[in-house]
Amino acid sequence: ILVGYDAFIALLEGPSYRDMAPEGVGIGQYPGGDAVYASLVRLHTTLYLTPQQVHDRGLARMDEVRRDMAALFDRIGFAGTPADYLEALSHDPRWRAADSDALQALFRRYIDRLEPLIADCFEFRPAAGYDAAPLPEALEGSMSFGFYSTPNADQAKGLYLFNTRNLTAGPLPNIAALNYHELVPGHHFHEASQRENTSLHPIRQHSFVNAFNEGWAEYAATLAGEVGMYREPEEQFGRLMMDAFLTCRLVVDTGMNALGWSLEQARDYMRANAFMPEQEIRTESIRYSCDIPGQSLAYKLGDEFILAEREAMRAALGEMFDLRAFHNAVLKPGALPLPVLAARLRAETERALAA
C-alpha cells in the first residue's frame, strides 16, 4: 500500500503533472463542464435551479445577512464592522476555549439550554443519546470544525466530534449555531432517528440525500434561533457568521464552476464575507472548486426550502398548525429529495384540513 501511495505522490509532484495542470479552477473550464456542473447542482440540491439562479440567490441572501448584522450592531451600540466585532471577541475570554475540556463544556451548555424545549418542538425523535467529544488528533488537519458521528454498535450515542486545534485558535460565538446544526436538533435528530426507524426499508434507513441531510441540519439551527437559543448578542452574531459562511458557498461554488471566477476571486469574496481564518478559506475554496463541486449548495437552499414549506403549511392550517406534527412529517420518512418532501407535506396538509 505504501508503495502505491509513494508512486501517486511522485506523480503529483512530477513536472509532467504540474505542466498539465490548468491555471484556472472549476468544472466549467473543461469541454462539457457547464453541463456537468448543471447536473451536479440538480444532484446535490434536488431542485431545478440554474447555476446563475443559485448565484443570484446567494448574493441576495448575503445582502440580507449584512443587513441583519448592521441591525444587531445598531441595537447593541457597536460602531465597527463585523470583522472589528469578531476581532474584539477574540480578546474576550468569555468567547474563547483553552482546551478540549472547555470546548466540550461549551457544547454541553447549548445542549442543556435546548433540552427543556425539545418536547414542545418534537414528538418523533431518536432514542439514542448525544454528546460532543474531541476529534482524534490524527484527523485535526483534515477537518474545519469537526463532524457528526451516528450511533453504531461501538458507539451508543450520536457524537459531534469537534476539532480542538482549530476551535481553540479563535473566538467561538458560533458554537451555539454549530451545535444546533451538527448535533441537536440537527444531524442527530434526523440521522439517528432514521437509523432507528424500523418501519423504513433497510436501504432507506441508511439513505443520504444531501439537500435533505444538510438542509434539515441548517433548518434546525434556524429553528434554534426562533425558540430563543441565541440569547446573547455574541451568539446572535455567531449565528449570522454561520449563515454568512454557508451563503458564501452559493456564490463562490457557482462562481468558480460556472461563471468563470478565479480561485483568488472566490477567496477574496470569502475574505470579505465568510469571517473565517485564512487557512480555512484556502481549504474550503479548494473543496468547492476541485473536490466536490455543487455539494456545498445544499445547506442554505435546503434550509430555505424546508422553512418555506413549514410556513406554507402554517398558512394553510392556521390555528390547526402544529410544529411537532410538521417535524414528524419531515423526519419520519427519512431523507427525501426536496420536491418529494414537499409533495408529502402537501398531502399531510390536505389530510389535516379534511379531518
mmCIF file of C-alpha atoms in Angstrom:
data_model
loop_
_atom_site.group_PDB
_atom_site.id
_atom_site.type_symbol
_atom_site.label_atom_id
_atom_site.label_comp_id
_atom_site.label_asym_id
_atom_site.label_seq_id
_atom_site.Cartn_x
_atom_site.Cartn_y
_atom_site.Cartn_z
ATOM 1 C CA ILE A 1 0.000 0.000 0.000
ATOM 2 C CA LEU A 2 2.761 2.455 0.902
ATOM 3 C CA VAL A 3 4.482 1.773 -2.410
ATOM 4 C CA GLY A 4 1.274 2.736 -4.194
ATOM 5 C CA TYR A 5 0.976 5.953 -2.210
ATOM 6 C CA ASP A 6 4.602 6.787 -2.929
ATOM 7 C CA ALA A 7 4.011 6.308 -6.649
ATOM 8 C CA PHE A 8 0.917 8.507 -6.549
ATOM 9 C CA ILE A 9 2.750 11.265 -4.650
ATOM 10 C CA ALA A 10 5.600 11.086 -7.146
ATOM 11 C CA LEU A 11 3.111 11.521 -9.989
ATOM 12 C CA LEU A 12 1.521 14.567 -8.377
ATOM 13 C CA GLU A 13 4.890 16.146 -7.628
ATOM 14 C CA GLY A 14 6.412 15.355 -11.010
ATOM 15 C CA PRO A 15 6.959 18.086 -13.599
ATOM 16 C CA SER A 16 4.736 16.424 -16.213
ATOM 17 C CA TYR A 17 1.670 16.528 -13.952
ATOM 18 C CA ARG A 18 2.282 20.146 -12.992
ATOM 19 C CA ASP A 19 2.729 21.083 -16.632
ATOM 20 C CA MET A 20 -0.645 19.584 -17.483
ATOM 21 C CA ALA A 21 -2.465 21.222 -14.570
ATOM 22 C CA PRO A 22 -4.705 24.156 -15.604
ATOM 23 C CA GLU A 23 -4.264 27.673 -14.287
ATOM 24 C CA GLY A 24 -7.977 28.054 -13.664
ATOM 25 C CA VAL A 25 -10.353 26.203 -11.365
ATOM 26 C CA GLY A 26 -13.813 24.703 -11.658
ATOM 27 C CA ILE A 27 -15.552 22.216 -13.904
ATOM 28 C CA GLY A 28 -16.763 24.835 -16.351
ATOM 29 C CA GLN A 29 -13.308 25.238 -17.923
ATOM 30 C CA TYR A 30 -13.419 21.716 -19.415
ATOM 31 C CA PRO A 31 -15.310 20.566 -22.528
ATOM 32 C CA GLY A 32 -18.857 19.770 -21.440
ATOM 33 C CA GLY A 33 -18.105 21.134 -17.985
ATOM 34 C CA ASP A 34 -21.057 23.520 -17.909
ATOM 35 C CA ALA A 35 -23.482 20.642 -18.466
ATOM 36 C CA VAL A 36 -21.741 18.504 -15.853
ATOM 37 C CA TYR A 37 -21.929 21.257 -13.266
ATOM 38 C CA ALA A 38 -25.586 21.935 -14.029
ATOM 39 C CA SER A 39 -26.261 18.252 -13.369
ATOM 40 C CA LEU A 40 -24.332 18.454 -10.094
ATOM 41 C CA VAL A 41 -26.479 21.392 -8.986
ATOM 42 C CA ARG A 42 -29.533 19.233 -9.643
ATOM 43 C CA LEU A 43 -27.970 16.207 -7.913
ATOM 44 C CA HIS A 44 -26.961 17.991 -4.728
ATOM 45 C CA THR A 45 -29.965 20.302 -4.340
ATOM 46 C CA THR A 46 -32.678 18.074 -5.961
ATOM 47 C CA LEU A 47 -34.073 21.373 -7.316
ATOM 48 C CA TYR A 48 -34.425 22.669 -10.878
ATOM 49 C CA LEU A 49 -32.203 25.711 -10.483
ATOM 50 C CA THR A 50 -29.563 27.011 -12.859
ATOM 51 C CA PRO A 51 -26.114 27.931 -11.526
ATOM 52 C CA GLN A 52 -26.898 31.584 -12.249
ATOM 53 C CA GLN A 53 -30.118 31.397 -10.221
ATOM 54 C CA VAL A 54 -28.234 29.872 -7.289
ATOM 55 C CA HIS A 55 -25.512 32.513 -7.577
ATOM 56 C CA ASP A 56 -28.055 35.339 -7.600
ATOM 57 C CA ARG A 57 -29.865 33.884 -4.580
ATOM 58 C CA GLY A 58 -26.545 33.769 -2.743
ATOM 59 C CA LEU A 59 -25.783 37.415 -3.489
ATOM 60 C CA ALA A 60 -29.271 38.474 -2.393
ATOM 61 C CA ARG A 61 -29.088 36.417 0.791
ATOM 62 C CA MET A 62 -25.667 37.853 1.660
ATOM 63 C CA ASP A 63 -27.194 41.319 1.464
ATOM 64 C CA GLU A 64 -29.837 40.156 3.964
ATOM 65 C CA VAL A 65 -27.206 38.762 6.334
ATOM 66 C CA ARG A 66 -25.253 42.009 6.163
ATOM 67 C CA ARG A 67 -28.395 43.998 6.966
ATOM 68 C CA ASP A 68 -29.100 41.711 9.926
ATOM 69 C CA MET A 69 -25.560 42.251 11.223
ATOM 70 C CA ALA A 70 -25.947 46.013 10.884
ATOM 71 C CA ALA A 71 -29.256 45.873 12.763
ATOM 72 C CA LEU A 72 -27.637 43.850 15.554
ATOM 73 C CA PHE A 73 -24.807 46.362 15.874
ATOM 74 C CA ASP A 74 -27.289 49.247 15.973
ATOM 75 C CA ARG A 75 -29.164 47.506 18.771
ATOM 76 C CA ILE A 76 -26.084 46.910 20.919
ATOM 77 C CA GLY A 77 -24.362 50.180 20.072
ATOM 78 C CA PHE A 78 -21.329 48.761 18.266
ATOM 79 C CA ALA A 79 -19.846 51.203 15.739
ATOM 80 C CA GLY A 80 -17.367 48.980 13.884
ATOM 81 C CA THR A 81 -17.527 46.384 11.119
ATOM 82 C CA PRO A 82 -18.315 42.679 11.514
ATOM 83 C CA ALA A 83 -14.582 41.991 11.244
ATOM 84 C CA ASP A 84 -13.961 44.521 14.043
ATOM 85 C CA TYR A 85 -16.570 42.826 16.221
ATOM 86 C CA LEU A 86 -15.054 39.407 15.650
ATOM 87 C CA GLU A 87 -11.621 40.786 16.461
ATOM 88 C CA ALA A 88 -12.946 42.214 19.718
ATOM 89 C CA LEU A 89 -14.403 38.829 20.647
ATOM 90 C CA SER A 90 -11.029 37.202 20.029
ATOM 91 C CA HIS A 91 -9.734 39.156 23.052
ATOM 92 C CA ASP A 92 -12.718 38.337 25.267
ATOM 93 C CA PRO A 93 -12.079 35.221 27.398
ATOM 94 C CA ARG A 94 -15.821 34.547 27.608
ATOM 95 C CA TRP A 95 -15.768 33.587 23.943
ATOM 96 C CA ARG A 96 -12.576 31.555 23.898
ATOM 97 C CA ALA A 97 -11.765 27.992 24.965
ATOM 98 C CA ALA A 98 -8.319 26.849 26.006
ATOM 99 C CA ASP A 99 -8.617 23.103 25.520
ATOM 100 C CA SER A 100 -10.914 20.202 24.648
ATOM 101 C CA ASP A 101 -12.470 20.114 28.127
ATOM 102 C CA ALA A 102 -13.509 23.761 27.840
ATOM 103 C CA LEU A 103 -14.884 23.161 24.342
ATOM 104 C CA GLN A 104 -16.878 20.156 25.492
ATOM 105 C CA ALA A 105 -18.342 22.208 28.333
ATOM 106 C CA LEU A 106 -19.324 24.908 25.841
ATOM 107 C CA PHE A 107 -21.160 22.450 23.598
ATOM 108 C CA ARG A 108 -22.893 20.941 26.618
ATOM 109 C CA ARG A 109 -24.051 24.403 27.707
ATOM 110 C CA TYR A 110 -26.032 24.725 24.495
ATOM 111 C CA ILE A 111 -27.306 21.153 24.694
ATOM 112 C CA ASP A 112 -28.605 21.832 28.195
ATOM 113 C CA ARG A 113 -30.185 25.093 27.060
ATOM 114 C CA LEU A 114 -32.252 23.370 24.369
ATOM 115 C CA GLU A 115 -33.362 20.252 26.230
ATOM 116 C CA PRO A 116 -36.265 21.850 28.192
ATOM 117 C CA LEU A 117 -37.862 22.881 24.874
ATOM 118 C CA ILE A 118 -37.428 19.650 22.913
ATOM 119 C CA ALA A 119 -40.809 18.185 23.898
ATOM 120 C CA ASP A 120 -42.543 21.371 22.742
ATOM 121 C CA CYS A 121 -40.982 21.094 19.286
ATOM 122 C CA PHE A 122 -40.533 17.361 18.674
ATOM 123 C CA GLU A 123 -42.558 14.227 19.158
ATOM 124 C CA PHE A 124 -40.657 11.864 16.831
ATOM 125 C CA ARG A 125 -37.001 11.805 17.839
ATOM 126 C CA PRO A 126 -34.252 9.222 18.367
ATOM 127 C CA ALA A 127 -33.903 7.127 21.485
ATOM 128 C CA ALA A 128 -30.106 7.302 21.327
ATOM 129 C CA GLY A 129 -28.379 9.908 23.446
ATOM 130 C CA TYR A 130 -25.997 12.579 22.175
ATOM 131 C CA ASP A 131 -22.904 14.479 23.237
ATOM 132 C CA ALA A 132 -19.834 16.338 21.954
ATOM 133 C CA ALA A 133 -16.320 14.937 22.191
ATOM 134 C CA PRO A 134 -12.856 15.778 20.832
ATOM 135 C CA LEU A 135 -11.905 14.681 17.334
ATOM 136 C CA PRO A 136 -8.880 12.333 17.311
ATOM 137 C CA GLU A 137 -5.708 14.381 16.864
ATOM 138 C CA ALA A 138 -4.769 12.442 13.738
ATOM 139 C CA LEU A 139 -7.839 13.888 11.968
ATOM 140 C CA GLU A 140 -7.465 17.502 13.069
ATOM 141 C CA GLY A 141 -5.543 18.513 9.962
ATOM 142 C CA SER A 142 -8.323 17.360 7.622
ATOM 143 C CA MET A 143 -11.410 18.898 9.274
ATOM 144 C CA SER A 144 -12.517 22.524 9.592
ATOM 145 C CA PHE A 145 -14.657 22.255 12.719
ATOM 146 C CA GLY A 146 -15.452 18.533 13.080
ATOM 147 C CA PHE A 147 -18.243 16.155 12.091
ATOM 148 C CA TYR A 148 -21.281 14.323 13.415
ATOM 149 C CA SER A 149 -20.890 10.578 14.038
ATOM 150 C CA THR A 150 -24.091 8.484 14.048
ATOM 151 C CA PRO A 151 -24.680 5.953 16.872
ATOM 152 C CA ASN A 152 -23.467 2.473 15.967
ATOM 153 C CA ALA A 153 -22.580 -0.877 17.513
ATOM 154 C CA ASP A 154 -19.417 0.569 19.054
ATOM 155 C CA GLN A 155 -20.832 3.969 19.980
ATOM 156 C CA ALA A 156 -24.129 4.211 21.843
ATOM 157 C CA LYS A 157 -24.516 7.977 21.454
ATOM 158 C CA GLY A 158 -24.532 10.299 18.492
ATOM 159 C CA LEU A 159 -21.413 12.443 18.822
ATOM 160 C CA TYR A 160 -20.277 15.731 17.409
ATOM 161 C CA LEU A 161 -16.518 15.249 17.183
ATOM 162 C CA PHE A 162 -15.052 18.741 17.358
ATOM 163 C CA ASN A 163 -11.641 19.892 16.149
ATOM 164 C CA THR A 164 -9.882 21.154 19.256
ATOM 165 C CA ARG A 165 -6.905 22.592 17.384
ATOM 166 C CA ASN A 166 -8.964 24.767 15.057
ATOM 167 C CA LEU A 167 -11.672 25.817 17.505
ATOM 168 C CA THR A 168 -9.278 26.900 20.256
ATOM 169 C CA ALA A 169 -7.425 29.116 17.767
ATOM 170 C CA GLY A 170 -10.085 31.833 17.653
ATOM 171 C CA PRO A 171 -13.295 33.254 19.156
ATOM 172 C CA LEU A 172 -16.322 30.990 19.494
ATOM 173 C CA PRO A 173 -19.562 32.964 19.176
ATOM 174 C CA ASN A 174 -20.729 30.414 16.570
ATOM 175 C CA ILE A 175 -20.608 27.319 18.795
ATOM 176 C CA ALA A 176 -24.322 27.526 19.638
ATOM 177 C CA ALA A 177 -25.270 27.551 15.944
ATOM 178 C CA LEU A 178 -22.730 24.813 15.206
ATOM 179 C CA ASN A 179 -24.174 22.626 17.975
ATOM 180 C CA TYR A 180 -27.771 23.025 16.805
ATOM 181 C CA HIS A 181 -26.774 22.228 13.209
ATOM 182 C CA GLU A 182 -24.453 19.318 13.893
ATOM 183 C CA LEU A 183 -25.991 17.660 16.934
ATOM 184 C CA VAL A 184 -29.431 18.581 18.327
ATOM 185 C CA PRO A 185 -31.871 19.134 16.815
ATOM 186 C CA GLY A 186 -29.836 18.884 13.602
ATOM 187 C CA HIS A 187 -27.985 15.875 12.248
ATOM 188 C CA HIS A 188 -28.586 13.721 15.319
ATOM 189 C CA PHE A 189 -32.377 14.069 15.318
ATOM 190 C CA HIS A 190 -32.507 13.203 11.617
ATOM 191 C CA GLU A 191 -29.780 10.600 11.128
ATOM 192 C CA ALA A 192 -30.159 8.709 14.402
ATOM 193 C CA SER A 193 -33.964 8.578 14.137
ATOM 194 C CA GLN A 194 -33.687 7.367 10.546
ATOM 195 C CA ARG A 195 -31.328 4.554 11.578
ATOM 196 C CA GLU A 196 -33.664 3.560 14.424
ATOM 197 C CA ASN A 197 -36.847 3.679 12.326
ATOM 198 C CA THR A 198 -37.572 0.006 11.564
ATOM 199 C CA SER A 199 -40.689 0.950 9.580
ATOM 200 C CA LEU A 200 -38.314 2.090 6.829
ATOM 201 C CA HIS A 201 -36.708 -0.334 4.375
ATOM 202 C CA PRO A 202 -33.092 -1.036 5.452
ATOM 203 C CA ILE A 203 -31.842 0.886 2.422
ATOM 204 C CA ARG A 204 -33.984 3.865 3.445
ATOM 205 C CA GLN A 205 -32.673 3.654 6.989
ATOM 206 C CA HIS A 206 -29.238 4.437 5.581
ATOM 207 C CA SER A 207 -30.271 6.744 2.744
ATOM 208 C CA PHE A 208 -28.478 10.040 2.198
ATOM 209 C CA VAL A 209 -29.922 12.962 0.238
ATOM 210 C CA ASN A 210 -27.545 15.887 0.503
ATOM 211 C CA ALA A 211 -30.203 18.586 0.203
ATOM 212 C CA PHE A 212 -32.274 16.956 2.949
ATOM 213 C CA ASN A 213 -29.438 15.966 5.293
ATOM 214 C CA GLU A 214 -27.739 19.348 5.265
ATOM 215 C CA GLY A 215 -30.936 21.316 4.685
ATOM 216 C CA TRP A 216 -32.535 19.803 7.800
ATOM 217 C CA ALA A 217 -29.433 20.468 9.905
ATOM 218 C CA GLU A 218 -29.328 24.110 8.849
ATOM 219 C CA TYR A 219 -33.094 24.434 9.345
ATOM 220 C CA ALA A 220 -32.502 23.112 12.878
ATOM 221 C CA ALA A 221 -30.010 25.915 13.530
ATOM 222 C CA THR A 222 -32.589 28.408 12.244
ATOM 223 C CA LEU A 223 -35.289 26.845 14.441
ATOM 224 C CA ALA A 224 -32.996 27.194 17.460
ATOM 225 C CA GLY A 225 -32.977 30.932 16.930
ATOM 226 C CA GLU A 226 -36.747 31.027 16.659
ATOM 227 C CA VAL A 227 -37.132 29.381 20.073
ATOM 228 C CA GLY A 228 -34.618 31.694 21.759
ATOM 229 C CA MET A 229 -31.405 29.699 21.856
ATOM 230 C CA TYR A 230 -29.177 32.602 20.759
ATOM 231 C CA ARG A 231 -29.646 34.705 23.863
ATOM 232 C CA GLU A 232 -26.530 36.855 23.889
ATOM 233 C CA PRO A 233 -25.647 39.363 21.133
ATOM 234 C CA GLU A 234 -22.434 37.436 20.592
ATOM 235 C CA GLU A 235 -24.402 34.220 19.962
ATOM 236 C CA GLN A 236 -26.715 36.055 17.579
ATOM 237 C CA PHE A 237 -23.673 37.323 15.711
ATOM 238 C CA GLY A 238 -22.272 33.781 15.706
ATOM 239 C CA ARG A 239 -25.452 32.527 14.060
ATOM 240 C CA LEU A 240 -25.141 35.262 11.415
ATOM 241 C CA MET A 241 -21.490 34.295 10.932
ATOM 242 C CA MET A 242 -22.533 30.734 10.157
ATOM 243 C CA ASP A 243 -25.268 31.987 7.843
ATOM 244 C CA ALA A 244 -22.755 34.177 6.003
ATOM 245 C CA PHE A 245 -20.279 31.312 5.660
ATOM 246 C CA LEU A 246 -22.871 28.954 4.168
ATOM 247 C CA THR A 247 -24.311 31.706 1.977
ATOM 248 C CA CYS A 248 -20.826 32.374 0.596
ATOM 249 C CA ARG A 249 -20.902 28.846 -0.771
ATOM 250 C CA LEU A 250 -23.834 29.661 -3.054
ATOM 251 C CA VAL A 251 -21.791 32.476 -4.563
ATOM 252 C CA VAL A 252 -18.302 31.036 -4.844
ATOM 253 C CA ASP A 253 -19.212 27.433 -5.762
ATOM 254 C CA THR A 254 -21.258 28.640 -8.728
ATOM 255 C CA GLY A 255 -18.777 31.419 -9.411
ATOM 256 C CA MET A 256 -15.797 29.117 -9.848
ATOM 257 C CA ASN A 257 -17.583 26.224 -11.540
ATOM 258 C CA ALA A 258 -19.966 28.025 -13.890
ATOM 259 C CA LEU A 259 -19.297 31.751 -14.078
ATOM 260 C CA GLY A 260 -15.568 31.910 -14.720
ATOM 261 C CA TRP A 261 -14.387 33.087 -11.316
ATOM 262 C CA SER A 262 -10.732 32.566 -10.471
ATOM 263 C CA LEU A 263 -9.651 30.881 -7.259
ATOM 264 C CA GLU A 264 -8.353 34.179 -5.903
ATOM 265 C CA GLN A 265 -11.596 35.986 -6.790
ATOM 266 C CA ALA A 266 -13.519 33.403 -4.787
ATOM 267 C CA ARG A 267 -11.119 33.685 -1.874
ATOM 268 C CA ASP A 268 -11.394 37.478 -1.888
ATOM 269 C CA TYR A 269 -15.185 37.166 -1.690
ATOM 270 C CA MET A 270 -14.847 34.766 1.239
ATOM 271 C CA ARG A 271 -12.340 37.039 2.969
ATOM 272 C CA ALA A 272 -14.892 39.844 2.761
ATOM 273 C CA ASN A 273 -17.936 37.816 3.784
ATOM 274 C CA ALA A 274 -17.206 34.420 5.380
ATOM 275 C CA PHE A 275 -15.472 35.538 8.623
ATOM 276 C CA MET A 276 -13.121 32.550 8.538
ATOM 277 C CA PRO A 277 -9.378 32.206 9.147
ATOM 278 C CA GLU A 278 -7.239 32.356 6.016
ATOM 279 C CA GLN A 279 -6.277 28.689 6.184
ATOM 280 C CA GLU A 280 -9.929 27.661 6.275
ATOM 281 C CA ILE A 281 -10.722 29.920 3.327
ATOM 282 C CA ARG A 282 -7.946 28.292 1.333
ATOM 283 C CA THR A 283 -9.054 24.733 2.065
ATOM 284 C CA GLU A 284 -12.779 25.464 1.693
ATOM 285 C CA SER A 285 -12.303 27.132 -1.700
ATOM 286 C CA ILE A 286 -10.441 24.055 -2.965
ATOM 287 C CA ARG A 287 -13.316 21.905 -1.722
ATOM 288 C CA TYR A 288 -15.794 23.809 -3.889
ATOM 289 C CA SER A 289 -13.641 24.100 -6.994
ATOM 290 C CA CYS A 290 -11.782 20.808 -7.186
ATOM 291 C CA ASP A 291 -13.039 18.364 -4.566
ATOM 292 C CA ILE A 292 -16.857 18.142 -4.500
ATOM 293 C CA PRO A 293 -18.335 20.927 -6.661
ATOM 294 C CA GLY A 294 -22.012 21.567 -6.007
ATOM 295 C CA GLN A 295 -22.178 19.761 -2.666
ATOM 296 C CA SER A 296 -21.999 22.957 -0.627
ATOM 297 C CA LEU A 297 -25.144 24.382 -2.259
ATOM 298 C CA ALA A 298 -27.394 22.027 -0.299
ATOM 299 C CA TYR A 299 -27.124 23.721 3.098
ATOM 300 C CA LYS A 300 -28.793 27.081 2.636
ATOM 301 C CA LEU A 301 -31.038 26.029 -0.252
ATOM 302 C CA GLY A 302 -32.313 23.107 1.831
ATOM 303 C CA ASP A 303 -32.824 25.306 4.884
ATOM 304 C CA GLU A 304 -34.783 27.866 2.870
ATOM 305 C CA PHE A 305 -36.877 25.134 1.237
ATOM 306 C CA ILE A 306 -37.911 23.424 4.492
ATOM 307 C CA LEU A 307 -38.641 26.749 6.162
ATOM 308 C CA ALA A 308 -40.801 27.852 3.216
ATOM 309 C CA GLU A 309 -42.718 24.558 3.281
ATOM 310 C CA ARG A 310 -43.342 24.972 7.003
ATOM 311 C CA GLU A 311 -44.726 28.459 6.546
ATOM 312 C CA ALA A 312 -46.911 27.290 3.653
ATOM 313 C CA MET A 313 -48.358 24.592 5.915
ATOM 314 C CA ARG A 314 -48.856 27.112 8.714
ATOM 315 C CA ALA A 315 -50.678 29.492 6.360
ATOM 316 C CA ALA A 316 -52.933 26.692 5.084
ATOM 317 C CA LEU A 317 -53.773 25.253 8.504
ATOM 318 C CA GLY A 318 -53.956 28.423 10.577
ATOM 319 C CA GLU A 319 -54.735 27.576 14.203
ATOM 320 C CA MET A 320 -54.586 23.849 13.384
ATOM 321 C CA PHE A 321 -50.879 24.084 12.580
ATOM 322 C CA ASP A 322 -48.743 22.030 14.971
ATOM 323 C CA LEU A 323 -44.964 22.420 14.882
ATOM 324 C CA ARG A 324 -44.435 18.917 16.243
ATOM 325 C CA ALA A 325 -46.677 17.447 13.547
ATOM 326 C CA PHE A 326 -44.698 19.318 10.897
ATOM 327 C CA HIS A 327 -41.427 17.919 12.230
ATOM 328 C CA ASN A 328 -42.967 14.434 12.349
ATOM 329 C CA ALA A 329 -43.910 14.750 8.684
ATOM 330 C CA VAL A 330 -40.394 15.832 7.752
ATOM 331 C CA LEU A 331 -38.397 13.340 9.833
ATOM 332 C CA LYS A 332 -40.426 10.120 9.845
ATOM 333 C CA PRO A 333 -39.947 9.268 6.141
ATOM 334 C CA GLY A 334 -36.173 9.767 6.389
ATOM 335 C CA ALA A 335 -34.109 11.664 3.840
ATOM 336 C CA LEU A 336 -36.011 12.551 0.654
ATOM 337 C CA PRO A 337 -35.440 14.716 -2.409
ATOM 338 C CA LEU A 338 -36.906 18.117 -1.617
ATOM 339 C CA PRO A 339 -39.724 18.008 -4.212
ATOM 340 C CA VAL A 340 -40.812 14.617 -2.814
ATOM 341 C CA LEU A 341 -40.740 16.062 0.686
ATOM 342 C CA ALA A 342 -42.889 18.974 -0.498
ATOM 343 C CA ALA A 343 -45.445 16.597 -2.022
ATOM 344 C CA ARG A 344 -45.664 14.629 1.239
ATOM 345 C CA LEU A 345 -46.128 17.815 3.244
ATOM 346 C CA ARG A 346 -48.910 18.972 0.926
ATOM 347 C CA ALA A 347 -50.601 15.594 1.405
ATOM 348 C CA GLU A 348 -50.292 15.963 5.187
ATOM 349 C CA THR A 349 -51.832 19.420 4.956
ATOM 350 C CA GLU A 350 -54.753 18.110 2.906
ATOM 351 C CA ARG A 351 -55.362 15.274 5.391
ATOM 352 C CA ALA A 352 -55.353 17.736 8.283
ATOM 353 C CA LEU A 353 -57.836 20.013 6.511
ATOM 354 C CA ALA A 354 -60.107 17.065 5.712
ATOM 355 C CA ALA A 355 -60.093 15.700 9.265
#
